[in-house]
Coordinates of C-alpha atoms in Angstrom, one line a residue:
X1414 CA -78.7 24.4 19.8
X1415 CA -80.2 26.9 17.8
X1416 CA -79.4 26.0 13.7
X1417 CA -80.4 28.8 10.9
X1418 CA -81.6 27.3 7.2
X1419 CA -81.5 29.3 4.4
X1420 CA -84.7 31.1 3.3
X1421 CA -85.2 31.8 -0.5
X1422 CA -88.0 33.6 0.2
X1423 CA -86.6 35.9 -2.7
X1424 CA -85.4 35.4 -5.8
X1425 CA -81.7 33.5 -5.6
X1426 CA -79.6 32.5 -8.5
X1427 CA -78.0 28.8 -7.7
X1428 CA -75.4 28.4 -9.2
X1429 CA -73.7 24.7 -9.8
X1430 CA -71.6 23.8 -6.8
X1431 CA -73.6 25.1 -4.2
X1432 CA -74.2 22.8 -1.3
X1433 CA -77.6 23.4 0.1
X1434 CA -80.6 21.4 2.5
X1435 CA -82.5 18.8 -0.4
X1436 CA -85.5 20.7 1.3
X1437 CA -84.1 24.3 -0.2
X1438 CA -83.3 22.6 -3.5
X1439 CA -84.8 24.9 -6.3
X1440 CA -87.4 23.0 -8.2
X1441 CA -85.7 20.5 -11.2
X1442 CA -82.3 21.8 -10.3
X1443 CA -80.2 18.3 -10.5
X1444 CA -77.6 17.6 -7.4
X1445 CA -75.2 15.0 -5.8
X1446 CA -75.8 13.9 -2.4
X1447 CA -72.5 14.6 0.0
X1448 CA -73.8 14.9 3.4
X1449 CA -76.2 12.6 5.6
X1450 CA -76.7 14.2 8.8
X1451 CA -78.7 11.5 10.5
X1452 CA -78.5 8.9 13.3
X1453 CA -80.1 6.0 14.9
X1454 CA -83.6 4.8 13.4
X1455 CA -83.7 7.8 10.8
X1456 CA -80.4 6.6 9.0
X1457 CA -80.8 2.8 8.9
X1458 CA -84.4 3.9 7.4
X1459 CA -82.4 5.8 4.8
X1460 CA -79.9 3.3 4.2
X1461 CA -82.5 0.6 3.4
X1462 CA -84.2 3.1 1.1
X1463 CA -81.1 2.8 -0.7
X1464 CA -80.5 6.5 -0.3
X1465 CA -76.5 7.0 -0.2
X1466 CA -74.1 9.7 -0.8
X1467 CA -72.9 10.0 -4.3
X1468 CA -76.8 9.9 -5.3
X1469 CA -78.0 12.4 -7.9
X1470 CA -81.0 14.2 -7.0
X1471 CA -83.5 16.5 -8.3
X1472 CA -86.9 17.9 -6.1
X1473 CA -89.8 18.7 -7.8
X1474 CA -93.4 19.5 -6.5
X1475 CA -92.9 18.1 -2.9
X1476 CA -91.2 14.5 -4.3
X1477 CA -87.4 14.2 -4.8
X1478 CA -86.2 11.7 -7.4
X1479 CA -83.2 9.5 -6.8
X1480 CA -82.6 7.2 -9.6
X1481 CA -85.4 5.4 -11.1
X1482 CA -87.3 6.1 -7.2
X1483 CA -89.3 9.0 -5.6
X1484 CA -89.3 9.9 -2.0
X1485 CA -91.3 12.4 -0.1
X1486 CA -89.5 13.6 3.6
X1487 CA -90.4 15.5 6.3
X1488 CA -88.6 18.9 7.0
X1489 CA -87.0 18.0 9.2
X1490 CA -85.0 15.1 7.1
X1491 CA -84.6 17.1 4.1
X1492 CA -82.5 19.8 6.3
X1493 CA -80.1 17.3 7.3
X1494 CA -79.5 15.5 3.8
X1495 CA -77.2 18.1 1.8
X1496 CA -77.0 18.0 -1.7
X1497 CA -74.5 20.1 -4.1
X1498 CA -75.7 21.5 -7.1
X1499 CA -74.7 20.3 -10.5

């Protein structure tokens, strides 16, 4: 299965409502998690975290902050948690 992300390679205004990858999320741009696209291992690790849907978000210099907590996750984790802008 072949899956395309989005680049933003060049300048794109995000606006509020946009649901995007946490790993595209521009930098201090707050969001609510809606979609956890993970199974097996990778989701009961994220579940103890205490990572859920519902959470705000915001990404800044490689760490994402979920409430009072900051997480760091490989690519391939932050293109399967989607986040809408807010």
């Amino acid at each position: 299965i072949n899956v395309l992300y989005p680049s933003f390679s060049s300048p794109v205004l995000i606006d509020s409502g946009m649901l995007l990858p946490i790993q595209t999320l521009p930098t201090d741009t707050p969001a609510i998690i809606e979609v956890i696209l993970l199974g097996g291992v990778e989701n009961r690790t994220i579940n103890d975290l205490g990572i859920e849907i519902g959470q705000k978000i915001i990404h800044s210099n490689n760490e994402y902050f979920i409430g009072e907590k900051t997480f760091q996750f490989s690519e391939k984790i932050g293109f399967r948690i989607l986040a809408r802008t807010i």
